[in-house]
PDB file of N, CA and C in Angstrom:
ATOM      1  N   UNK A   1     189.608  73.532 -17.680  1.00  0.00           N
ATOM      2  CA  UNK A   1     189.415  73.994 -16.285  1.00  0.00           C
ATOM      3  C   UNK A   1     187.949  74.714 -16.416  1.00  0.00           C
ATOM      4  N   UNK A   2     187.311  74.209 -15.446  1.00  0.00           N
ATOM      5  CA  UNK A   2     185.860  74.545 -15.363  1.00  0.00           C
ATOM      6  C   UNK A   2     185.713  76.436 -14.985  1.00  0.00           C
ATOM      7  N   UNK A   3     184.867  77.172 -15.579  1.00  0.00           N
ATOM      8  CA  UNK A   3     184.705  78.546 -15.216  1.00  0.00           C
ATOM      9  C   UNK A   3     183.581  78.118 -14.037  1.00  0.00           C
ATOM     10  N   UNK A   4     183.802  79.488 -13.045  1.00  0.00           N
ATOM     11  CA  UNK A   4     182.885  79.586 -12.319  1.00  0.00           C
ATOM     12  C   UNK A   4     181.381  79.673 -12.399  1.00  0.00           C
ATOM     13  N   UNK A   5     180.831  79.811 -13.470  1.00  0.00           N
ATOM     14  CA  UNK A   5     179.203  79.648 -13.548  1.00  0.00           C
ATOM     15  C   UNK A   5     179.177  78.295 -13.784  1.00  0.00           C
ATOM     16  N   UNK A   6     179.787  77.394 -14.729  1.00  0.00           N
ATOM     17  CA  UNK A   6     179.814  76.191 -14.482  1.00  0.00           C
ATOM     18  C   UNK A   6     179.604  75.357 -13.524  1.00  0.00           C
ATOM     19  N   UNK A   7     180.416  75.974 -11.946  1.00  0.00           N
ATOM     20  CA  UNK A   7     180.454  75.258 -10.995  1.00  0.00           C
ATOM     21  C   UNK A   7     179.066  75.304 -10.013  1.00  0.00           C
ATOM     22  N   UNK A   8     178.315  76.695 -10.434  1.00  0.00           N
ATOM     23  CA  UNK A   8     177.311  77.074  -9.742  1.00  0.00           C
ATOM     24  C   UNK A   8     176.130  76.363 -10.345  1.00  0.00           C
ATOM     25  N   UNK A   9     176.034  76.004 -11.798  1.00  0.00           N
ATOM     26  CA  UNK A   9     174.931  75.490 -11.972  1.00  0.00           C
ATOM     27  C   UNK A   9     174.955  73.997 -11.722  1.00  0.00           C
ATOM     28  N   UNK A  10     173.493  73.161 -11.235  1.00  0.00           N
ATOM     29  CA  UNK A  10     173.514  71.828 -10.619  1.00  0.00           C
ATOM     30  C   UNK A  10     173.334  70.997 -12.253  1.00  0.00           C
ATOM     31  N   UNK A  11     173.903  69.617 -12.033  1.00  0.00           N
ATOM     32  CA  UNK A  11     173.281  68.694 -13.421  1.00  0.00           C
ATOM     33  C   UNK A  11     171.791  68.652 -13.079  1.00  0.00           C
ATOM     34  N   UNK A  12     171.384  68.436 -14.375  1.00  0.00           N
ATOM     35  CA  UNK A  12     169.827  68.430 -14.456  1.00  0.00           C
ATOM     36  C   UNK A  12     170.003  66.707 -14.430  1.00  0.00           C
ATOM     37  N   UNK A  13     168.708  66.389 -13.716  1.00  0.00           N
ATOM     38  CA  UNK A  13     168.215  64.882 -13.640  1.00  0.00           C
ATOM     39  C   UNK A  13     168.239  64.318 -14.862  1.00  0.00           C
ATOM     40  N   UNK A  14     168.261  63.101 -14.865  1.00  0.00           N
ATOM     41  CA  UNK A  14     168.386  62.060 -16.135  1.00  0.00           C
ATOM     42  C   UNK A  14     167.218  62.452 -17.018  1.00  0.00           C
ATOM     43  N   UNK A  15     166.093  62.407 -16.435  1.00  0.00           N
ATOM     44  CA  UNK A  15     164.690  62.579 -17.188  1.00  0.00           C
ATOM     45  C   UNK A  15     164.399  63.850 -17.975  1.00  0.00           C
ATOM     46  N   UNK A  16     164.927  64.851 -16.944  1.00  0.00           N
ATOM     47  CA  UNK A  16     165.190  66.550 -18.232  1.00  0.00           C
ATOM     48  C   UNK A  16     166.079  66.391 -18.860  1.00  0.00           C
ATOM     49  N   UNK A  17     167.343  65.602 -18.902  1.00  0.00           N
ATOM     50  CA  UNK A  17     168.161  65.688 -19.449  1.00  0.00           C
ATOM     51  C   UNK A  17     167.757  64.960 -21.162  1.00  0.00           C
ATOM     52  N   UNK A  18     166.989  63.958 -20.868  1.00  0.00           N
ATOM     53  CA  UNK A  18     166.515  63.044 -22.022  1.00  0.00           C
ATOM     54  C   UNK A  18     165.233  63.304 -22.671  1.00  0.00           C
ATOM     55  N   UNK A  19     164.393  63.756 -21.948  1.00  0.00           N
ATOM     56  CA  UNK A  19     162.885  64.318 -22.387  1.00  0.00           C
ATOM     57  C   UNK A  19     163.167  65.782 -22.837  1.00  0.00           C
ATOM     58  N   UNK A  20     163.669  66.639 -22.434  1.00  0.00           N
ATOM     59  CA  UNK A  20     163.821  67.831 -22.882  1.00  0.00           C
ATOM     60  C   UNK A  20     165.024  68.396 -23.579  1.00  0.00           C
ATOM     61  N   UNK A  21     166.187  68.087 -23.647  1.00  0.00           N
ATOM     62  CA  UNK A  21     167.422  68.280 -24.111  1.00  0.00           C
ATOM     63  C   UNK A  21     167.455  67.577 -25.446  1.00  0.00           C
ATOM     64  N   UNK A  22     167.561  65.919 -25.205  1.00  0.00           N
ATOM     65  CA  UNK A  22     167.802  65.074 -25.813  1.00  0.00           C
ATOM     66  C   UNK A  22     166.902  65.134 -27.192  1.00  0.00           C
ATOM     67  N   UNK A  23     165.444  64.779 -26.828  1.00  0.00           N
ATOM     68  CA  UNK A  23     164.180  64.411 -27.467  1.00  0.00           C
ATOM     69  C   UNK A  23     163.881  65.919 -28.088  1.00  0.00           C
ATOM     70  N   UNK A  24     163.829  66.823 -26.864  1.00  0.00           N
ATOM     71  CA  UNK A  24     163.484  68.256 -27.518  1.00  0.00           C
ATOM     72  C   UNK A  24     161.792  68.690 -27.330  1.00  0.00           C
ATOM     73  N   UNK A  25     161.275  68.164 -26.161  1.00  0.00           N
ATOM     74  CA  UNK A  25     159.589  68.533 -25.922  1.00  0.00           C
ATOM     75  C   UNK A  25     160.068  70.011 -25.402  1.00  0.00           C
ATOM     76  N   UNK A  26     158.750  70.403 -25.907  1.00  0.00           N
ATOM     77  CA  UNK A  26     158.870  71.995 -25.365  1.00  0.00           C
ATOM     78  C   UNK A  26     159.145  72.112 -23.739  1.00  0.00           C
ATOM     79  N   UNK A  27     159.670  73.513 -23.590  1.00  0.00           N
ATOM     80  CA  UNK A  27     160.284  73.855 -22.460  1.00  0.00           C
ATOM     81  C   UNK A  27     159.096  74.348 -20.984  1.00  0.00           C
ATOM     82  N   UNK A  28     157.895  74.573 -21.970  1.00  0.00           N
ATOM     83  CA  UNK A  28     156.486  75.053 -21.505  1.00  0.00           C
ATOM     84  C   UNK A  28     156.046  74.036 -20.886  1.00  0.00           C
ATOM     85  N   UNK A  29     156.288  72.734 -20.885  1.00  0.00           N
ATOM     86  CA  UNK A  29     155.943  71.372 -20.243  1.00  0.00           C
ATOM     87  C   UNK A  29     156.630  71.004 -19.445  1.00  0.00           C
ATOM     88  N   UNK A  30     158.041  71.496 -19.234  1.00  0.00           N
ATOM     89  CA  UNK A  30     158.883  71.200 -17.923  1.00  0.00           C
ATOM     90  C   UNK A  30     158.493  72.469 -16.796  1.00  0.00           C
ATOM     91  N   UNK A  31     158.084  73.717 -17.390  1.00  0.00           N
ATOM     92  CA  UNK A  31     157.648  74.561 -16.340  1.00  0.00           C
ATOM     93  C   UNK A  31     156.328  73.999 -15.586  1.00  0.00           C
ATOM     94  N   UNK A  32     155.039  73.516 -16.811  1.00  0.00           N
ATOM     95  CA  UNK A  32     154.122  73.208 -16.155  1.00  0.00           C
ATOM     96  C   UNK A  32     153.937  72.013 -15.283  1.00  0.00           C
ATOM     97  N   UNK A  33     154.768  71.043 -15.353  1.00  0.00           N
ATOM     98  CA  UNK A  33     155.357  70.103 -14.462  1.00  0.00           C
ATOM     99  C   UNK A  33     155.569  70.506 -13.054  1.00  0.00           C
ATOM    100  N   UNK A  34     156.719  71.187 -13.441  1.00  0.00           N
ATOM    101  CA  UNK A  34     157.395  71.803 -12.166  1.00  0.00           C
ATOM    102  C   UNK A  34     156.548  72.402 -11.145  1.00  0.00           C
ATOM    103  N   UNK A  35     155.721  73.332 -11.709  1.00  0.00           N
ATOM    104  CA  UNK A  35     154.873  74.045 -11.087  1.00  0.00           C
ATOM    105  C   UNK A  35     153.795  73.531 -10.205  1.00  0.00           C
ATOM    106  N   UNK A  36     153.127  72.185 -11.346  1.00  0.00           N
ATOM    107  CA  UNK A  36     152.008  71.315 -10.591  1.00  0.00           C
ATOM    108  C   UNK A  36     152.897  70.236  -9.412  1.00  0.00           C
ATOM    109  N   UNK A  37     153.882  70.216  -9.561  1.00  0.00           N
ATOM    110  CA  UNK A  37     154.751  69.455  -8.327  1.00  0.00           C
ATOM    111  C   UNK A  37     154.876  70.045  -7.580  1.00  0.00           C
ATOM    112  N   UNK A  38     155.198  71.270  -7.513  1.00  0.00           N
ATOM    113  CA  UNK A  38     155.488  72.224  -6.179  1.00  0.00           C
ATOM    114  C   UNK A  38     153.742  72.370  -5.901  1.00  0.00           C
ATOM    115  N   UNK A  39     152.665  72.782  -6.258  1.00  0.00           N
ATOM    116  CA  UNK A  39     151.410  72.762  -5.809  1.00  0.00           C
ATOM    117  C   UNK A  39     151.038  71.346  -5.315  1.00  0.00           C
ATOM    118  N   UNK A  40     151.581  70.616  -5.921  1.00  0.00           N
ATOM    119  CA  UNK A  40     150.732  68.846  -5.243  1.00  0.00           C
ATOM    120  C   UNK A  40     151.687  68.954  -3.859  1.00  0.00           C
ATOM    121  N   UNK A  41     153.207  68.808  -3.603  1.00  0.00           N
ATOM    122  CA  UNK A  41     153.807  69.106  -2.346  1.00  0.00           C
ATOM    123  C   UNK A  41     153.178  69.874  -1.778  1.00  0.00           C
ATOM    124  N   UNK A  42     152.907  71.013  -1.934  1.00  0.00           N
ATOM    125  CA  UNK A  42     152.492  71.792  -0.883  1.00  0.00           C
ATOM    126  C   UNK A  42     150.990  71.640  -0.421  1.00  0.00           C
ATOM    127  N   UNK A  43     149.826  71.130  -0.878  1.00  0.00           N
ATOM    128  CA  UNK A  43     148.907  70.607  -0.827  1.00  0.00           C
ATOM    129  C   UNK A  43     148.881  69.481  -0.062  1.00  0.00           C
ATOM    130  N   UNK A  44     149.845  68.290  -0.304  1.00  0.00           N
ATOM    131  CA  UNK A  44     149.838  67.451   0.725  1.00  0.00           C
ATOM    132  C   UNK A  44     150.483  67.816   1.780  1.00  0.00           C
ATOM    133  N   UNK A  45     151.191  68.698   1.571  1.00  0.00           N
ATOM    134  CA  UNK A  45     151.732  68.972   3.179  1.00  0.00           C
ATOM    135  C   UNK A  45     150.885  69.595   4.115  1.00  0.00           C
ATOM    136  N   UNK A  46     149.908  70.136   3.411  1.00  0.00           N
ATOM    137  CA  UNK A  46     148.946  70.992   3.941  1.00  0.00           C
ATOM    138  C   UNK A  46     147.728  69.806   4.503  1.00  0.00           C
ATOM    139  N   UNK A  47     147.723  68.945   3.980  1.00  0.00           N
ATOM    140  CA  UNK A  47     146.526  68.180   4.157  1.00  0.00           C
ATOM    141  C   UNK A  47     146.807  66.860   4.643  1.00  0.00           C
ATOM    142  N   UNK A  48     147.945  66.694   5.508  1.00  0.00           N
ATOM    143  CA  UNK A  48     148.457  65.343   5.343  1.00  0.00           C
ATOM    144  C   UNK A  48     147.735  64.517   6.641  1.00  0.00           C
ATOM    145  N   UNK A  49     147.131  65.471   7.471  1.00  0.00           N
ATOM    146  CA  UNK A  49     145.891  64.584   8.504  1.00  0.00           C
ATOM    147  C   UNK A  49     145.036  64.256   7.815  1.00  0.00           C
ATOM    148  N   UNK A  50     143.897  64.716   6.873  1.00  0.00           N
ATOM    149  CA  UNK A  50     143.109  64.549   6.063  1.00  0.00           C
ATOM    150  C   UNK A  50     143.651  63.453   5.235  1.00  0.00           C
ATOM    151  N   UNK A  51     144.311  63.386   4.626  1.00  0.00           N
ATOM    152  CA  UNK A  51     144.961  62.100   3.583  1.00  0.00           C
ATOM    153  C   UNK A  51     145.411  61.006   4.405  1.00  0.00           C
ATOM    154  N   UNK A  52     146.000  60.976   5.672  1.00  0.00           N
ATOM    155  CA  UNK A  52     145.667  59.862   6.198  1.00  0.00           C
ATOM    156  C   UNK A  52     144.384  59.136   6.959  1.00  0.00           C
ATOM    157  N   UNK A  53     143.954  60.195   7.202  1.00  0.00           N
ATOM    158  CA  UNK A  53     142.457  59.589   7.789  1.00  0.00           C
ATOM    159  C   UNK A  53     141.617  58.856   6.761  1.00  0.00           C
ATOM    160  N   UNK A  54     141.795  59.483   5.336  1.00  0.00           N
ATOM    161  CA  UNK A  54     141.268  59.205   4.395  1.00  0.00           C
ATOM    162  C   UNK A  54     141.783  57.593   3.662  1.00  0.00           C
ATOM    163  N   UNK A  55     143.186  57.733   3.744  1.00  0.00           N
ATOM    164  CA  UNK A  55     144.103  56.308   3.630  1.00  0.00           C
ATOM    165  C   UNK A  55     143.261  55.027   4.482  1.00  0.00           C
ATOM    166  N   UNK A  56     143.212  55.477   5.759  1.00  0.00           N
ATOM    167  CA  UNK A  56     142.787  54.462   6.733  1.00  0.00           C
ATOM    168  C   UNK A  56     141.413  53.812   6.648  1.00  0.00           C
ATOM    169  N   UNK A  57     140.711  55.101   6.145  1.00  0.00           N
ATOM    170  CA  UNK A  57     139.151  54.516   5.818  1.00  0.00           C
ATOM    171  C   UNK A  57     138.912  53.834   4.585  1.00  0.00           C
ATOM    172  N   UNK A  58     139.742  54.160   3.715  1.00  0.00           N
ATOM    173  CA  UNK A  58     139.693  53.267   2.231  1.00  0.00           C
ATOM    174  C   UNK A  58     140.504  52.106   2.661  1.00  0.00           C
ATOM    175  N   UNK A  59     141.721  51.699   3.758  1.00  0.00           N
ATOM    176  CA  UNK A  59     141.803  50.542   3.692  1.00  0.00           C
ATOM    177  C   UNK A  59     140.810  49.589   4.357  1.00  0.00           C
ATOM    178  N   UNK A  60     140.472  50.141   5.078  1.00  0.00           N
ATOM    179  CA  UNK A  60     139.403  49.603   6.174  1.00  0.00           C
ATOM    180  C   UNK A  60     138.075  48.813   5.358  1.00  0.00           C
ATOM    181  N   UNK A  61     137.515  49.544   4.722  1.00  0.00           N
ATOM    182  CA  UNK A  61     136.770  49.693   3.642  1.00  0.00           C
ATOM    183  C   UNK A  61     137.357  47.772   2.816  1.00  0.00           C
ATOM    184  N   UNK A  62     138.594  48.323   1.903  1.00  0.00           N
ATOM    185  CA  UNK A  62     138.998  47.411   1.071  1.00  0.00           C
ATOM    186  C   UNK A  62     139.336  46.110   1.978  1.00  0.00           C
ATOM    187  N   UNK A  63     139.551  46.008   3.384  1.00  0.00           N
ATOM    188  CA  UNK A  63     139.988  45.080   4.230  1.00  0.00           C
ATOM    189  C   UNK A  63     138.597  44.465   4.637  1.00  0.00           C
ATOM    190  N   UNK A  64     137.560  44.991   4.739  1.00  0.00           N
ATOM    191  CA  UNK A  64     135.990  44.484   5.180  1.00  0.00           C
ATOM    192  C   UNK A  64     135.414  43.949   3.976  1.00  0.00           C
ATOM    193  N   UNK A  65     135.455  44.595   2.714  1.00  0.00           N
ATOM    194  CA  UNK A  65     134.612  43.955   1.607  1.00  0.00           C
ATOM    195  C   UNK A  65     134.533  42.489   1.436  1.00  0.00           C
ATOM    196  N   UNK A  66     135.696  42.036   1.243  1.00  0.00           N
ATOM    197  CA  UNK A  66     135.448  40.891   0.877  1.00  0.00           C
ATOM    198  C   UNK A  66     134.766  39.695   2.031  1.00  0.00           C
ATOM    199  N   UNK A  67     135.218  40.043   3.323  1.00  0.00           N
ATOM    200  CA  UNK A  67     134.255  39.387   4.200  1.00  0.00           C
ATOM    201  C   UNK A  67     132.942  39.646   4.124  1.00  0.00           C
ATOM    202  N   UNK A  68     132.144  40.700   3.803  1.00  0.00           N
ATOM    203  CA  UNK A  68     130.602  41.127   3.711  1.00  0.00           C
ATOM    204  C   UNK A  68     130.442  40.722   2.486  1.00  0.00           C
ATOM    205  N   UNK A  69     131.002  40.436   1.651  1.00  0.00           N
ATOM    206  CA  UNK A  69     130.610  39.611   0.157  1.00  0.00           C
ATOM    207  C   UNK A  69     130.334  38.330   0.423  1.00  0.00           C
ATOM    208  N   UNK A  70     131.465  37.560   1.029  1.00  0.00           N
ATOM    209  CA  UNK A  70     131.497  36.366   1.507  1.00  0.00           C
ATOM    210  C   UNK A  70     130.065  35.833   2.374  1.00  0.00           C
ATOM    211  N   UNK A  71     129.933  36.975   3.173  1.00  0.00           N
ATOM    212  CA  UNK A  71     129.036  36.446   4.533  1.00  0.00           C
ATOM    213  C   UNK A  71     127.539  36.672   3.427  1.00  0.00           C
ATOM    214  N   UNK A  72     127.311  37.681   2.530  1.00  0.00           N
ATOM    215  CA  UNK A  72     126.188  37.771   2.107  1.00  0.00           C
ATOM    216  C   UNK A  72     126.025  36.581   1.018  1.00  0.00           C
ATOM    217  N   UNK A  73     126.999  36.156   0.326  1.00  0.00           N
ATOM    218  CA  UNK A  73     126.940  34.764  -0.738  1.00  0.00           C
ATOM    219  C   UNK A  73     126.533  33.568   0.458  1.00  0.00           C
ATOM    220  N   UNK A  74     126.963  33.294   1.569  1.00  0.00           N
ATOM    221  CA  UNK A  74     126.921  32.608   2.148  1.00  0.00           C
ATOM    222  C   UNK A  74     125.489  32.590   2.826  1.00  0.00           C
ATOM    223  N   UNK A  75     124.939  33.486   3.281  1.00  0.00           N
ATOM    224  CA  UNK A  75     123.430  34.144   3.741  1.00  0.00           C
ATOM    225  C   UNK A  75     122.521  33.589   2.630  1.00  0.00           C
ATOM    226  N   UNK A  76     122.757  34.100   1.602  1.00  0.00           N
ATOM    227  CA  UNK A  76     122.202  33.819   0.481  1.00  0.00           C
ATOM    228  C   UNK A  76     121.868  32.333   0.045  1.00  0.00           C
ATOM    229  N   UNK A  77     123.217  31.415   0.166  1.00  0.00           N
ATOM    230  CA  UNK A  77     122.822  30.271  -0.163  1.00  0.00           C
ATOM    231  C   UNK A  77     122.161  29.655   0.947  1.00  0.00           C
ATOM    232  N   UNK A  78     122.285  29.943   2.004  1.00  0.00           N
ATOM    233  CA  UNK A  78     121.489  29.040   3.133  1.00  0.00           C
ATOM    234  C   UNK A  78     119.821  29.381   3.179  1.00  0.00           C
ATOM    235  N   UNK A  79     120.131  30.766   2.670  1.00  0.00           N
ATOM    236  CA  UNK A  79     118.545  30.763   2.733  1.00  0.00           C
ATOM    237  C   UNK A  79     117.481  29.958   1.230  1.00  0.00           C
ATOM    238  N   UNK A  80     118.688  30.149   0.457  1.00  0.00           N
ATOM    239  CA  UNK A  80     117.677  29.120  -1.160  1.00  0.00           C
ATOM    240  C   UNK A  80     117.764  27.848  -0.507  1.00  0.00           C
ATOM    241  N   UNK A  81     118.985  27.522  -0.242  1.00  0.00           N
ATOM    242  CA  UNK A  81     118.662  26.069   0.445  1.00  0.00           C
ATOM    243  C   UNK A  81     117.664  25.449   1.304  1.00  0.00           C
ATOM    244  N   UNK A  82     117.480  26.142   1.960  1.00  0.00           N
ATOM    245  CA  UNK A  82     116.361  25.998   3.116  1.00  0.00           C
ATOM    246  C   UNK A  82     114.788  26.296   2.818  1.00  0.00           C
ATOM    247  N   UNK A  83     114.698  27.102   1.581  1.00  0.00           N
ATOM    248  CA  UNK A  83     113.647  27.359   1.035  1.00  0.00           C
ATOM    249  C   UNK A  83     113.427  25.715  -0.168  1.00  0.00           C
ATOM    250  N   UNK A  84     114.246  25.356  -0.698  1.00  0.00           N
ATOM    251  CA  UNK A  84     114.390  24.018  -1.354  1.00  0.00           C
ATOM    252  C   UNK A  84     114.000  22.859  -0.450  1.00  0.00           C
ATOM    253  N   UNK A  85     114.725  22.821   0.602  1.00  0.00           N
ATOM    254  CA  UNK A  85     114.357  21.683   1.425  1.00  0.00           C
ATOM    255  C   UNK A  85     112.938  21.865   2.398  1.00  0.00           C
ATOM    256  N   UNK A  86     112.289  22.835   2.651  1.00  0.00           N
ATOM    257  CA  UNK A  86     110.908  23.123   3.082  1.00  0.00           C
ATOM    258  C   UNK A  86     110.258  22.835   1.902  1.00  0.00           C
ATOM    259  N   UNK A  87     110.098  22.936   0.518  1.00  0.00           N
ATOM    260  CA  UNK A  87     109.375  22.649  -0.447  1.00  0.00           C
ATOM    261  C   UNK A  87     109.455  21.008  -0.717  1.00  0.00           C
ATOM    262  N   UNK A  88     110.526  20.429  -0.505  1.00  0.00           N
ATOM    263  CA  UNK A  88     110.668  19.180  -0.916  1.00  0.00           C
ATOM    264  C   UNK A  88     110.975  18.063   0.367  1.00  0.00           C
ATOM    265  N   UNK A  89     110.290  18.783   1.317  1.00  0.00           N
ATOM    266  CA  UNK A  89     110.584  18.177   2.719  1.00  0.00           C
ATOM    267  C   UNK A  89     109.621  16.763   2.532  1.00  0.00           C
ATOM    268  N   UNK A  90     110.367  15.529   2.680  1.00  0.00           N
ATOM    269  CA  UNK A  90     109.865  14.331   2.696  1.00  0.00           C
ATOM    270  C   UNK A  90     109.521  13.605   3.975  1.00  0.00           C
ATOM    271  N   UNK A  91     110.500  14.314   4.879  1.00  0.00           N
ATOM    272  CA  UNK A  91     110.082  13.945   6.299  1.00  0.00           C
ATOM    273  C   UNK A  91     109.608  15.021   7.126  1.00  0.00           C
ATOM    274  N   UNK A  92     108.476  15.377   7.129  1.00  0.00           N
ATOM    275  CA  UNK A  92     107.881  16.129   7.948  1.00  0.00           C
ATOM    276  C   UNK A  92     107.909  16.435   9.398  1.00  0.00           C
ATOM    277  N   UNK A  93     109.152  15.328   9.805  1.00  0.00           N
ATOM    278  CA  UNK A  93     109.196  15.547  11.417  1.00  0.00           C
ATOM    279  C   UNK A  93     110.675  16.343  11.412  1.00  0.00           C
ATOM    280  N   UNK A  94     111.211  16.960  10.805  1.00  0.00           N
ATOM    281  CA  UNK A  94     112.498  17.833  10.527  1.00  0.00           C
ATOM    282  C   UNK A  94     111.968  19.137  10.921  1.00  0.00           C
ATOM    283  N   UNK A  95     112.045  19.768  12.153  1.00  0.00           N
ATOM    284  CA  UNK A  95     112.010  21.029  12.398  1.00  0.00           C
ATOM    285  C   UNK A  95     112.790  21.948  11.709  1.00  0.00           C
ATOM    286  N   UNK A  96     112.759  23.312  12.121  1.00  0.00           N
ATOM    287  CA  UNK A  96     113.214  24.242  11.072  1.00  0.00           C
ATOM    288  C   UNK A  96     114.876  24.383  11.482  1.00  0.00           C
ATOM    289  N   UNK A  97     115.096  23.983  12.655  1.00  0.00           N
ATOM    290  CA  UNK A  97     116.701  23.887  13.265  1.00  0.00           C
ATOM    291  C   UNK A  97     116.979  22.765  12.381  1.00  0.00           C
ATOM    292  N   UNK A  98     116.547  21.900  12.164  1.00  0.00           N
ATOM    293  CA  UNK A  98     117.447  20.502  11.505  1.00  0.00           C
ATOM    294  C   UNK A  98     117.583  21.178  10.123  1.00  0.00           C
ATOM    295  N   UNK A  99     116.243  21.667   9.537  1.00  0.00           N
ATOM    296  CA  UNK A  99     116.483  22.235   8.098  1.00  0.00           C
ATOM    297  C   UNK A  99     117.590  23.018   7.655  1.00  0.00           C
ATOM    298  N   UNK A 100     117.500  24.096   8.931  1.00  0.00           N
ATOM    299  CA  UNK A 100     118.578  25.291   8.781  1.00  0.00           C
ATOM    300  C   UNK A 100     120.015  24.465   8.660  1.00  0.00           C
ATOM    301  N   UNK A 101     120.500  23.673   9.652  1.00  0.00           N
ATOM    302  CA  UNK A 101     121.870  23.024   9.733  1.00  0.00           C
ATOM    303  C   UNK A 101     122.121  22.179   8.547  1.00  0.00           C
ATOM    304  N   UNK A 102     120.985  21.530   7.646  1.00  0.00           N
ATOM    305  CA  UNK A 102     121.162  20.983   6.560  1.00  0.00           C
ATOM    306  C   UNK A 102     121.364  22.033   5.383  1.00  0.00           C
ATOM    307  N   UNK A 103     120.977  22.910   5.676  1.00  0.00           N
ATOM    308  CA  UNK A 103     121.465  24.117   4.545  1.00  0.00           C
ATOM    309  C   UNK A 103     122.777  24.800   4.960  1.00  0.00           C
ATOM    310  N   UNK A 104     123.224  24.826   6.181  1.00  0.00           N
ATOM    311  CA  UNK A 104     124.726  25.455   6.136  1.00  0.00           C
ATOM    312  C   UNK A 104     125.473  24.406   5.633  1.00  0.00           C
ATOM    313  N   UNK A 105     125.262  23.169   6.480  1.00  0.00           N
ATOM    314  CA  UNK A 105     125.927  22.063   5.766  1.00  0.00           C
ATOM    315  C   UNK A 105     126.140  21.833   4.435  1.00  0.00           C
ATOM    316  N   UNK A 106     125.413  22.099   3.581  1.00  0.00           N
ATOM    317  CA  UNK A 106     125.223  21.643   2.400  1.00  0.00           C
ATOM    318  C   UNK A 106     126.231  23.279   1.546  1.00  0.00           C
ATOM    319  N   UNK A 107     125.517  24.162   2.342  1.00  0.00           N
ATOM    320  CA  UNK A 107     126.369  25.484   1.501  1.00  0.00           C
ATOM    321  C   UNK A 107     128.110  25.472   1.790  1.00  0.00           C
ATOM    322  N   UNK A 108     128.349  24.435   3.086  1.00  0.00           N
ATOM    323  CA  UNK A 108     129.857  24.696   3.341  1.00  0.00           C
ATOM    324  C   UNK A 108     130.252  23.556   2.566  1.00  0.00           C
ATOM    325  N   UNK A 109     129.893  22.616   1.636  1.00  0.00           N
ATOM    326  CA  UNK A 109     130.609  21.737   1.223  1.00  0.00           C
ATOM    327  C   UNK A 109     130.172  20.333   1.245  1.00  0.00           C
ATOM    328  N   UNK A 110     128.750  20.215   2.464  1.00  0.00           N
ATOM    329  CA  UNK A 110     128.199  19.261   2.552  1.00  0.00           C
ATOM    330  C   UNK A 110     127.387  18.692   1.251  1.00  0.00           C
ATOM    331  N   UNK A 111     126.362  17.808   1.520  1.00  0.00           N
ATOM    332  CA  UNK A 111     125.536  17.601   0.240  1.00  0.00           C
ATOM    333  C   UNK A 111     124.172  17.128   0.978  1.00  0.00           C
ATOM    334  N   UNK A 112     123.001  17.167   0.479  1.00  0.00           N
ATOM    335  CA  UNK A 112     121.978  16.948   0.946  1.00  0.00           C
ATOM    336  C   UNK A 112     121.721  15.787   1.141  1.00  0.00           C
ATOM    337  N   UNK A 113     120.251  15.276   1.947  1.00  0.00           N
ATOM    338  CA  UNK A 113     120.102  14.054   2.464  1.00  0.00           C
ATOM    339  C   UNK A 113     119.372  13.696   1.574  1.00  0.00           C
ATOM    340  N   UNK A 114     119.145  12.268   0.880  1.00  0.00           N
ATOM    341  CA  UNK A 114     118.214  11.906   0.004  1.00  0.00           C
ATOM    342  C   UNK A 114     116.783  11.497   0.772  1.00  0.00           C
TER     343      UNK A 114
END
C-alpha cells in the first residue's frame, strides 16, 4: 500500500527521469533549466503583442523577398539585353520600344532575332 507522502508526489516527466535520475546529470542544470523556462514563459506572456507584430513583419519580409529578387534579376537581364541589342543593332529602323520588347522576350525564354 502506498503511503500518504507517495500520493502527494507527482510523477517526474520522462526526460527528467532519463537525464537526471538514470544518466545522472547535475541537479543544478535542472534548476537552471526550470528557472530559465519560467523566465521565458513570463517574458513571452508580457510581450505577446510585440512578438506577434515581429512575427508578422518577418513573415511579410520572407514572403516579399523572392518577388523582389526575381524582379531585380529580370530588370537586370532586360537592361543588359537592351544594351547588347543597341550595340549590335543591324537594323537602325527599330526604335527603343521594339528593342525593349525584344529584350523582354529574350529574358522570358525567347530568342534574339538574327
